[in-house]
């Protein structure tokens, strides 16, 4: 029986979160000693950079199930649970954390440990497998320290950098090095490759994945992602300008809260003083707000906007129908207008009980503009928001975050499409039903033996 799968990792290169499997838990973070008597000569730029970023870096632990598609040893032993680890970066004071997709993919309970030793189970928010980035969230009463974000636009070969992360389970490890090269392309395995990476000789090890690479000023200029297996001094990181652009999509109020604004924004290369309006969706809230393509958004609801991700952060948690002040720079003058969030029209249709009962899936519609980012030949699809443990879908390897694009001979653009298929009088004639899903840049398929109706 066919089922989705991911090919095994190459022996030459591997991602560095769950790419390292360990049986021992990481060492607990030690309390920082007092530095009251340290001389100023000892407070080097590296010390200040590490101290400034430490509170914004978290350690990630969890378990996942390896199959033969992930590890060739499993073919002899059968599926097995393994421990893994990675690193995350706090990018919003409410607990949103950026990390690598491979660190949290397939993990049932994502355990996050803060710098002060407090641990909590994190909620998965969103992921972009093609760029190997994901956002998770912890819920704590206090506001969390947010890392200082720099730019990767002006990086220089040879400049000093600092890596922070959960190296081999040793939490909050700090290493230093230089930028060895820029714009590297790296093939990790048969299905995963990276473009335009930063190469560094700062010691990056398994467990560092998802952690920050800092410049000497303590600004995050990249996200550590991969290491050359068997080699010393060859590690890779995703440039921060690209990572934050992806983070804006992952934290979109449309994706996270199903609220609509209709503004298409872009960061300005090498600048952190606003986000450019690239386009306005027709008949959207933004089209009624007076915003124009070319405007540079500098504040939303009195919160400064440096990048597109800040725009989405400012909108998260805002009520539908509330008017928000949006300040833009237009023709070198400050202009203030109002933007009112609306509910996504497609989200008014709730996932059906039939889908959960028969397939073990909870599905959510995907707005057309959001689906277009997958650059797929399909017209649309439904996001898989939940998979019932031990249900038909779970047994076939379907995961939360996959996109259902077809069943049997029909496309699944809307929830009504799925209802139509499940309620056909001849449904039993083509059971098990063939399904098609998108996972990152791959289209996968399999067959679902549908559960009997109660």
GROMACS .gro file of C-alpha atoms in nm:
model
  454
    1UNK     CA    1   0.000   0.000   0.000
    2UNK     CA    2   0.141   0.334  -0.100
    3UNK     CA    3   0.200   0.595   0.165
    4UNK     CA    4   0.377   0.932   0.190
    5UNK     CA    5   0.737   0.908   0.283
    6UNK     CA    6   1.055   1.110   0.300
    7UNK     CA    7   1.376   0.961   0.170
    8UNK     CA    8   1.659   0.897   0.405
    9UNK     CA    9   1.925   1.155   0.489
   10UNK     CA   10   2.249   1.163   0.293
   11UNK     CA   11   2.563   1.050   0.470
   12UNK     CA   12   2.749   1.362   0.363
   13UNK     CA   13   2.526   1.639   0.492
   14UNK     CA   14   2.244   1.653   0.740
   15UNK     CA   15   2.025   1.902   0.915
   16UNK     CA   16   2.128   1.947   1.273
   17UNK     CA   17   1.822   1.930   1.496
   18UNK     CA   18   1.673   1.583   1.499
   19UNK     CA   19   1.951   1.486   1.257
   20UNK     CA   20   2.130   1.394   1.580
   21UNK     CA   21   1.963   1.123   1.784
   22UNK     CA   22   2.058   1.089   2.146
   23UNK     CA   23   1.938   0.876   2.435
   24UNK     CA   24   2.049   1.111   2.709
   25UNK     CA   25   1.875   1.435   2.799
   26UNK     CA   26   2.062   1.764   2.775
   27UNK     CA   27   2.230   1.914   3.078
   28UNK     CA   28   2.023   2.166   3.269
   29UNK     CA   29   2.119   2.529   3.210
   30UNK     CA   30   2.333   2.660   3.490
   31UNK     CA   31   2.250   2.989   3.654
   32UNK     CA   32   2.468   3.271   3.528
   33UNK     CA   33   2.735   3.369   3.783
   34UNK     CA   34   2.768   3.725   3.902
   35UNK     CA   35   2.988   3.941   3.684
   36UNK     CA   36   3.005   4.232   3.925
   37UNK     CA   37   3.385   4.210   3.965
   38UNK     CA   38   3.473   4.141   3.601
   39UNK     CA   39   3.701   4.406   3.453
   40UNK     CA   40   3.592   4.600   3.146
   41UNK     CA   41   3.880   4.440   2.957
   42UNK     CA   42   3.711   4.104   3.004
   43UNK     CA   43   3.377   4.232   2.877
   44UNK     CA   44   3.469   4.184   2.514
   45UNK     CA   45   3.229   4.229   2.226
   46UNK     CA   46   3.178   3.853   2.218
   47UNK     CA   47   3.087   3.845   2.587
   48UNK     CA   48   2.838   4.129   2.543
   49UNK     CA   49   2.685   3.970   2.234
   50UNK     CA   50   2.639   3.633   2.405
   51UNK     CA   51   2.495   3.788   2.719
   52UNK     CA   52   2.256   4.004   2.520
   53UNK     CA   53   2.111   3.715   2.319
   54UNK     CA   54   2.112   3.438   2.579
   55UNK     CA   55   1.770   3.509   2.731
   56UNK     CA   56   1.609   3.498   2.386
   57UNK     CA   57   1.744   3.151   2.299
   58UNK     CA   58   1.553   2.838   2.404
   59UNK     CA   59   1.630   2.470   2.393
   60UNK     CA   60   1.392   2.224   2.227
   61UNK     CA   61   1.356   1.857   2.318
   62UNK     CA   62   1.110   1.591   2.211
   63UNK     CA   63   1.054   1.249   2.064
   64UNK     CA   64   0.956   1.137   1.720
   65UNK     CA   65   0.901   0.805   1.549
   66UNK     CA   66   1.158   0.703   1.290
   67UNK     CA   67   1.049   0.488   0.997
   68UNK     CA   68   1.249   0.321   0.723
   69UNK     CA   69   1.209   0.637   0.517
   70UNK     CA   70   1.402   0.832   0.783
   71UNK     CA   71   1.662   0.578   0.890
   72UNK     CA   72   1.773   0.264   0.702
   73UNK     CA   73   1.836   0.085   1.033
   74UNK     CA   74   1.461   0.094   1.098
   75UNK     CA   75   1.403  -0.150   0.812
   76UNK     CA   76   1.544  -0.425   1.029
   77UNK     CA   77   1.416  -0.303   1.364
   78UNK     CA   78   1.077  -0.157   1.273
   79UNK     CA   79   0.954   0.192   1.366
   80UNK     CA   80   1.109   0.324   1.686
   81UNK     CA   81   1.084   0.628   1.913
   82UNK     CA   82   1.397   0.840   1.941
   83UNK     CA   83   1.501   1.145   2.140
   84UNK     CA   84   1.612   1.459   1.964
   85UNK     CA   85   1.696   1.820   2.030
   86UNK     CA   86   1.731   2.158   1.872
   87UNK     CA   87   1.728   2.529   1.942
   88UNK     CA   88   1.475   2.810   1.904
   89UNK     CA   89   1.475   3.189   1.900
   90UNK     CA   90   1.212   3.410   2.067
   91UNK     CA   91   1.089   3.659   1.805
   92UNK     CA   92   0.779   3.787   1.985
   93UNK     CA   93   0.732   3.869   2.353
   94UNK     CA   94   0.408   3.666   2.361
   95UNK     CA   95   0.605   3.345   2.314
   96UNK     CA   96   0.638   3.294   1.938
   97UNK     CA   97   0.960   3.104   1.866
   98UNK     CA   98   1.138   3.057   1.534
   99UNK     CA   99   1.320   2.729   1.471
  100UNK     CA  100   1.389   2.480   1.194
  101UNK     CA  101   1.107   2.270   1.054
  102UNK     CA  102   1.308   1.949   1.091
  103UNK     CA  103   1.348   2.016   1.465
  104UNK     CA  104   0.973   1.999   1.536
  105UNK     CA  105   0.840   1.796   1.242
  106UNK     CA  106   0.676   1.477   1.367
  107UNK     CA  107   0.727   1.562   1.735
  108UNK     CA  108   0.419   1.495   1.947
  109UNK     CA  109   0.522   1.700   2.250
  110UNK     CA  110   0.760   1.986   2.182
  111UNK     CA  111   0.932   2.065   2.511
  112UNK     CA  112   1.088   2.410   2.532
  113UNK     CA  113   1.331   2.509   2.807
  114UNK     CA  114   1.388   2.879   2.866
  115UNK     CA  115   1.721   3.031   2.970
  116UNK     CA  116   1.607   3.039   3.335
  117UNK     CA  117   1.537   2.665   3.330
  118UNK     CA  118   1.157   2.689   3.308
  119UNK     CA  119   1.016   2.422   3.074
  120UNK     CA  120   0.685   2.412   2.893
  121UNK     CA  121   0.517   2.217   2.615
  122UNK     CA  122   0.499   2.437   2.305
  123UNK     CA  123   0.217   2.458   2.053
  124UNK     CA  124   0.298   2.408   1.686
  125UNK     CA  125   0.192   2.718   1.489
  126UNK     CA  126   0.307   2.687   1.129
  127UNK     CA  127   0.591   2.559   0.912
  128UNK     CA  128   0.754   2.601   0.573
  129UNK     CA  129   0.926   2.269   0.494
  130UNK     CA  130   1.075   2.399   0.167
  131UNK     CA  131   1.274   2.661   0.360
  132UNK     CA  132   1.309   2.439   0.671
  133UNK     CA  133   1.162   2.697   0.907
  134UNK     CA  134   0.881   2.672   1.162
  135UNK     CA  135   0.713   2.878   1.433
  136UNK     CA  136   0.603   2.734   1.767
  137UNK     CA  137   0.456   2.910   2.070
  138UNK     CA  138   0.476   2.888   2.447
  139UNK     CA  139   0.223   3.055   2.677
  140UNK     CA  140   0.375   3.225   2.979
  141UNK     CA  141   0.230   3.508   3.187
  142UNK     CA  142   0.532   3.734   3.164
  143UNK     CA  143   0.659   3.902   2.848
  144UNK     CA  144   0.956   3.720   2.699
  145UNK     CA  145   1.282   3.880   2.582
  146UNK     CA  146   1.298   3.914   2.203
  147UNK     CA  147   1.625   3.871   2.017
  148UNK     CA  148   1.774   4.170   1.835
  149UNK     CA  149   1.742   4.115   1.461
  150UNK     CA  150   2.009   4.250   1.226
  151UNK     CA  151   2.045   4.214   0.851
  152UNK     CA  152   2.230   3.971   0.626
  153UNK     CA  153   2.241   4.222   0.341
  154UNK     CA  154   2.585   4.361   0.423
  155UNK     CA  155   2.771   4.056   0.553
  156UNK     CA  156   3.143   4.033   0.484
  157UNK     CA  157   3.355   3.724   0.433
  158UNK     CA  158   3.593   3.704   0.726
  159UNK     CA  159   3.380   3.898   0.974
  160UNK     CA  160   3.347   3.750   1.321
  161UNK     CA  161   3.029   3.563   1.418
  162UNK     CA  162   2.895   3.383   1.726
  163UNK     CA  163   2.670   3.075   1.737
  164UNK     CA  164   2.437   2.989   2.026
  165UNK     CA  165   2.252   2.664   2.073
  166UNK     CA  166   2.186   2.329   2.231
  167UNK     CA  167   2.501   2.160   2.098
  168UNK     CA  168   2.495   1.786   2.173
  169UNK     CA  169   2.250   1.861   2.455
  170UNK     CA  170   2.483   2.113   2.625
  171UNK     CA  171   2.235   2.396   2.656
  172UNK     CA  172   2.324   2.755   2.562
  173UNK     CA  173   2.662   2.665   2.420
  174UNK     CA  174   2.847   2.964   2.272
  175UNK     CA  175   3.103   2.927   1.993
  176UNK     CA  176   3.280   3.179   1.772
  177UNK     CA  177   3.426   3.191   1.424
  178UNK     CA  178   3.410   3.385   1.101
  179UNK     CA  179   3.195   3.393   0.790
  180UNK     CA  180   3.376   3.157   0.557
  181UNK     CA  181   3.161   3.208   0.247
  182UNK     CA  182   2.829   3.346   0.128
  183UNK     CA  183   2.561   3.222  -0.114
  184UNK     CA  184   2.635   2.851  -0.068
  185UNK     CA  185   2.400   2.588  -0.215
  186UNK     CA  186   2.376   2.269  -0.010
  187UNK     CA  187   2.208   1.939  -0.096
  188UNK     CA  188   2.108   1.769   0.230
  189UNK     CA  189   1.933   1.463   0.090
  190UNK     CA  190   1.735   1.348  -0.212
  191UNK     CA  191   1.442   1.578  -0.131
  192UNK     CA  192   1.589   1.867   0.069
  193UNK     CA  193   1.829   2.132  -0.058
  194UNK     CA  194   1.913   2.482   0.055
  195UNK     CA  195   2.004   2.786  -0.150
  196UNK     CA  196   2.198   3.099  -0.057
  197UNK     CA  197   2.332   2.979   0.279
  198UNK     CA  198   2.600   3.139   0.491
  199UNK     CA  199   2.901   2.916   0.556
  200UNK     CA  200   3.084   2.959   0.886
  201UNK     CA  201   3.363   2.790   1.079
  202UNK     CA  202   3.199   2.871   1.414
  203UNK     CA  203   3.150   2.533   1.581
  204UNK     CA  204   2.798   2.426   1.487
  205UNK     CA  205   2.698   2.082   1.611
  206UNK     CA  206   2.392   1.857   1.625
  207UNK     CA  207   2.141   2.037   1.846
  208UNK     CA  208   2.241   2.385   1.725
  209UNK     CA  209   1.974   2.368   1.456
  210UNK     CA  210   1.731   2.658   1.481
  211UNK     CA  211   1.967   2.869   1.693
  212UNK     CA  212   2.097   3.215   1.608
  213UNK     CA  213   2.418   3.317   1.438
  214UNK     CA  214   2.513   3.661   1.569
  215UNK     CA  215   2.740   3.935   1.444
  216UNK     CA  216   2.987   4.103   1.677
  217UNK     CA  217   2.721   4.363   1.769
  218UNK     CA  218   2.496   4.088   1.908
  219UNK     CA  219   2.244   4.107   1.623
  220UNK     CA  220   2.101   3.787   1.474
  221UNK     CA  221   2.220   3.764   1.114
  222UNK     CA  222   2.127   3.399   1.040
  223UNK     CA  223   1.956   3.082   1.166
  224UNK     CA  224   2.185   2.779   1.201
  225UNK     CA  225   2.057   2.491   0.992
  226UNK     CA  226   2.309   2.232   0.870
  227UNK     CA  227   2.655   2.087   0.929
  228UNK     CA  228   2.894   1.895   0.711
  229UNK     CA  229   2.908   1.547   0.859
  230UNK     CA  230   3.260   1.431   0.938
  231UNK     CA  231   3.414   1.773   0.871
  232UNK     CA  232   3.539   2.037   1.110
  233UNK     CA  233   3.467   2.405   1.071
  234UNK     CA  234   3.199   2.374   0.801
  235UNK     CA  235   2.852   2.479   0.913
  236UNK     CA  236   2.568   2.656   0.737
  237UNK     CA  237   2.300   2.907   0.832
  238UNK     CA  238   1.995   3.065   0.667
  239UNK     CA  239   2.045   3.443   0.613
  240UNK     CA  240   1.823   3.638   0.850
  241UNK     CA  241   1.668   3.854   0.577
  242UNK     CA  242   1.529   3.539   0.416
  243UNK     CA  243   1.437   3.379   0.749
  244UNK     CA  244   1.238   3.680   0.867
  245UNK     CA  245   1.058   3.705   0.533
  246UNK     CA  246   0.947   3.344   0.577
  247UNK     CA  247   0.858   3.412   0.941
  248UNK     CA  248   0.619   3.687   0.825
  249UNK     CA  249   0.425   3.426   0.628
  250UNK     CA  250   0.434   3.173   0.911
  251UNK     CA  251   0.299   3.434   1.157
  252UNK     CA  252   0.044   3.577   0.916
  253UNK     CA  253  -0.281   3.661   1.091
  254UNK     CA  254  -0.453   3.480   0.804
  255UNK     CA  255  -0.264   3.159   0.877
  256UNK     CA  256  -0.262   3.178   1.256
  257UNK     CA  257  -0.598   3.340   1.336
  258UNK     CA  258  -0.790   3.324   1.005
  259UNK     CA  259  -0.824   3.702   0.989
  260UNK     CA  260  -0.791   3.895   0.665
  261UNK     CA  261  -0.619   4.222   0.581
  262UNK     CA  262  -0.519   4.186   0.215
  263UNK     CA  263  -0.182   4.367   0.231
  264UNK     CA  264   0.118   4.216   0.051
  265UNK     CA  265   0.438   4.343   0.211
  266UNK     CA  266   0.808   4.307   0.144
  267UNK     CA  267   1.115   4.391   0.347
  268UNK     CA  268   1.358   4.653   0.223
  269UNK     CA  269   1.705   4.500   0.164
  270UNK     CA  270   1.958   4.623   0.416
  271UNK     CA  271   1.708   4.843   0.600
  272UNK     CA  272   1.506   4.801   0.916
  273UNK     CA  273   1.283   5.107   0.900
  274UNK     CA  274   0.961   4.978   0.748
  275UNK     CA  275   0.796   4.730   0.512
  276UNK     CA  276   0.694   4.815   0.156
  277UNK     CA  277   0.337   4.758   0.036
  278UNK     CA  278   0.381   4.554  -0.281
  279UNK     CA  279   0.015   4.489  -0.362
  280UNK     CA  280  -0.338   4.521  -0.226
  281UNK     CA  281  -0.591   4.238  -0.272
  282UNK     CA  282  -0.910   4.340  -0.449
  283UNK     CA  283  -1.215   4.390  -0.225
  284UNK     CA  284  -1.003   4.330   0.084
  285UNK     CA  285  -1.000   4.536   0.405
  286UNK     CA  286  -0.675   4.694   0.285
  287UNK     CA  287  -0.840   4.806  -0.040
  288UNK     CA  288  -1.082   5.014   0.168
  289UNK     CA  289  -0.817   5.157   0.397
  290UNK     CA  290  -0.643   5.396   0.160
  291UNK     CA  291  -0.317   5.203   0.160
  292UNK     CA  292  -0.135   5.210  -0.174
  293UNK     CA  293   0.139   5.002  -0.338
  294UNK     CA  294   0.469   5.175  -0.269
  295UNK     CA  295   0.372   5.291   0.079
  296UNK     CA  296   0.625   5.207   0.349
  297UNK     CA  297   0.448   5.093   0.665
  298UNK     CA  298   0.631   5.229   0.970
  299UNK     CA  299   0.378   5.173   1.253
  300UNK     CA  300   0.060   4.979   1.329
  301UNK     CA  301  -0.147   5.062   1.636
  302UNK     CA  302   0.149   5.271   1.756
  303UNK     CA  303   0.388   4.974   1.733
  304UNK     CA  304   0.701   5.042   1.522
  305UNK     CA  305   0.734   4.832   1.207
  306UNK     CA  306   1.085   4.738   1.093
  307UNK     CA  307   0.997   4.440   0.874
  308UNK     CA  308   0.695   4.261   0.730
  309UNK     CA  309   0.698   4.018   1.025
  310UNK     CA  310   0.641   4.312   1.262
  311UNK     CA  311   0.326   4.402   1.068
  312UNK     CA  312   0.186   4.053   1.121
  313UNK     CA  313   0.293   4.054   1.486
  314UNK     CA  314   0.107   4.382   1.541
  315UNK     CA  315  -0.213   4.235   1.396
  316UNK     CA  316  -0.206   3.907   1.590
  317UNK     CA  317  -0.457   3.920   1.874
  318UNK     CA  318  -0.649   4.215   1.729
  319UNK     CA  319  -1.027   4.183   1.707
  320UNK     CA  320  -1.215   4.155   1.381
  321UNK     CA  321  -1.380   4.490   1.306
  322UNK     CA  322  -1.142   4.697   1.517
  323UNK     CA  323  -0.996   4.999   1.336
  324UNK     CA  324  -0.617   5.014   1.363
  325UNK     CA  325  -0.406   5.319   1.293
  326UNK     CA  326  -0.151   5.246   1.022
  327UNK     CA  327   0.128   5.498   0.965
  328UNK     CA  328   0.307   5.492   0.631
  329UNK     CA  329   0.581   5.687   0.461
  330UNK     CA  330   0.449   5.818   0.129
  331UNK     CA  331   0.649   6.058  -0.087
  332UNK     CA  332   0.874   6.131   0.213
  333UNK     CA  333   0.575   6.235   0.424
  334UNK     CA  334   0.405   6.053   0.713
  335UNK     CA  335   0.046   5.953   0.640
  336UNK     CA  336  -0.191   5.778   0.882
  337UNK     CA  337  -0.485   5.567   0.768
  338UNK     CA  338  -0.713   5.304   0.920
  339UNK     CA  339  -0.717   4.931   0.862
  340UNK     CA  340  -0.999   4.705   0.981
  341UNK     CA  341  -0.944   4.330   1.001
  342UNK     CA  342  -1.211   4.097   0.866
  343UNK     CA  343  -1.278   3.725   0.903
  344UNK     CA  344  -1.163   3.510   0.615
  345UNK     CA  345  -1.476   3.430   0.414
  346UNK     CA  346  -1.374   3.068   0.360
  347UNK     CA  347  -1.326   3.015   0.733
  348UNK     CA  348  -1.700   3.058   0.792
  349UNK     CA  349  -1.737   2.692   0.689
  350UNK     CA  350  -1.641   2.458   0.972
  351UNK     CA  351  -1.466   2.123   0.917
  352UNK     CA  352  -1.720   1.841   0.907
  353UNK     CA  353  -1.769   1.557   1.151
  354UNK     CA  354  -1.770   1.311   0.857
  355UNK     CA  355  -1.412   1.397   0.772
  356UNK     CA  356  -1.297   1.345   1.131
  357UNK     CA  357  -1.500   1.028   1.176
  358UNK     CA  358  -1.418   0.859   0.845
  359UNK     CA  359  -1.069   0.986   0.765
  360UNK     CA  360  -0.935   1.106   1.100
  361UNK     CA  361  -0.863   1.453   0.959
  362UNK     CA  362  -0.950   1.808   1.055
  363UNK     CA  363  -0.926   2.027   0.746
  364UNK     CA  364  -0.911   2.403   0.704
  365UNK     CA  365  -0.951   2.605   0.381
  366UNK     CA  366  -0.647   2.791   0.246
  367UNK     CA  367  -0.702   3.134   0.086
  368UNK     CA  368  -0.597   3.136  -0.280
  369UNK     CA  369  -0.316   3.393  -0.234
  370UNK     CA  370  -0.168   3.185   0.045
  371UNK     CA  371  -0.191   2.861  -0.156
  372UNK     CA  372  -0.014   3.020  -0.453
  373UNK     CA  373   0.311   3.033  -0.253
  374UNK     CA  374   0.339   2.654  -0.296
  375UNK     CA  375   0.382   2.707  -0.674
  376UNK     CA  376   0.179   2.392  -0.734
  377UNK     CA  377  -0.002   2.282  -1.047
  378UNK     CA  378  -0.314   2.232  -0.832
  379UNK     CA  379  -0.580   2.502  -0.809
  380UNK     CA  380  -0.603   2.483  -0.431
  381UNK     CA  381  -0.608   2.259  -0.128
  382UNK     CA  382  -0.709   2.211   0.234
  383UNK     CA  383  -0.466   2.246   0.523
  384UNK     CA  384  -0.451   1.947   0.755
  385UNK     CA  385  -0.495   2.108   1.097
  386UNK     CA  386  -0.516   1.787   1.302
  387UNK     CA  387  -0.473   1.411   1.255
  388UNK     CA  388  -0.656   1.170   1.483
  389UNK     CA  389  -0.410   0.926   1.644
  390UNK     CA  390  -0.457   0.573   1.511
  391UNK     CA  391  -0.708   0.699   1.252
  392UNK     CA  392  -0.691   0.599   0.882
  393UNK     CA  393  -0.494   0.911   0.788
  394UNK     CA  394  -0.242   0.871   1.070
  395UNK     CA  395  -0.176   0.511   0.973
  396UNK     CA  396  -0.093   0.622   0.618
  397UNK     CA  397   0.165   0.876   0.734
  398UNK     CA  398  -0.040   1.191   0.676
  399UNK     CA  399   0.080   1.471   0.905
  400UNK     CA  400  -0.047   1.796   1.041
  401UNK     CA  401   0.076   2.069   0.806
  402UNK     CA  402   0.029   1.862   0.490
  403UNK     CA  403  -0.202   2.002   0.220
  404UNK     CA  404  -0.478   1.775   0.086
  405UNK     CA  405  -0.515   1.856  -0.285
  406UNK     CA  406  -0.713   1.558  -0.417
  407UNK     CA  407  -0.909   1.241  -0.344
  408UNK     CA  408  -0.976   0.972  -0.604
  409UNK     CA  409  -1.043   1.168  -0.929
  410UNK     CA  410  -1.161   1.489  -0.759
  411UNK     CA  411  -0.975   1.796  -0.636
  412UNK     CA  412  -1.020   1.911  -0.276
  413UNK     CA  413  -1.016   2.291  -0.290
  414UNK     CA  414  -1.307   2.339  -0.049
  415UNK     CA  415  -1.463   2.151   0.240
  416UNK     CA  416  -1.769   2.101   0.022
  417UNK     CA  417  -1.551   1.900  -0.221
  418UNK     CA  418  -1.461   1.656   0.056
  419UNK     CA  419  -1.824   1.632   0.171
  420UNK     CA  420  -1.929   1.553  -0.185
  421UNK     CA  421  -1.676   1.269  -0.213
  422UNK     CA  422  -1.753   1.116   0.127
  423UNK     CA  423  -2.130   1.123   0.069
  424UNK     CA  424  -2.140   0.979  -0.282
  425UNK     CA  425  -2.365   0.672  -0.306
  426UNK     CA  426  -2.089   0.479  -0.487
  427UNK     CA  427  -1.816   0.579  -0.241
  428UNK     CA  428  -1.756   0.216  -0.141
  429UNK     CA  429  -1.673   0.128  -0.502
  430UNK     CA  430  -1.342   0.317  -0.497
  431UNK     CA  431  -1.240   0.248  -0.138
  432UNK     CA  432  -0.960   0.258  -0.027
  433UNK     CA  433  -0.970   0.609  -0.162
  434UNK     CA  434  -0.657   0.743  -0.327
  435UNK     CA  435  -0.535   1.075  -0.187
  436UNK     CA  436  -0.282   1.338  -0.293
  437UNK     CA  437  -0.103   1.575  -0.056
  438UNK     CA  438   0.160   1.848  -0.075
  439UNK     CA  439   0.444   1.831   0.173
  440UNK     CA  440   0.684   2.116   0.114
  441UNK     CA  441   0.786   2.100  -0.251
  442UNK     CA  442   0.680   1.734  -0.290
  443UNK     CA  443   0.349   1.585  -0.406
  444UNK     CA  444   0.284   1.253  -0.230
  445UNK     CA  445   0.002   1.000  -0.259
  446UNK     CA  446  -0.136   0.690  -0.092
  447UNK     CA  447  -0.459   0.500  -0.024
  448UNK     CA  448  -0.696   0.546   0.270
  449UNK     CA  449  -0.901   0.251   0.399
  450UNK     CA  450  -1.194   0.460   0.523
  451UNK     CA  451  -1.343   0.383   0.864
  452UNK     CA  452  -1.692   0.239   0.870
  453UNK     CA  453  -1.978   0.480   0.938
  454UNK     CA  454  -2.132   0.447   1.283
   0.00000   0.00000   0.00000
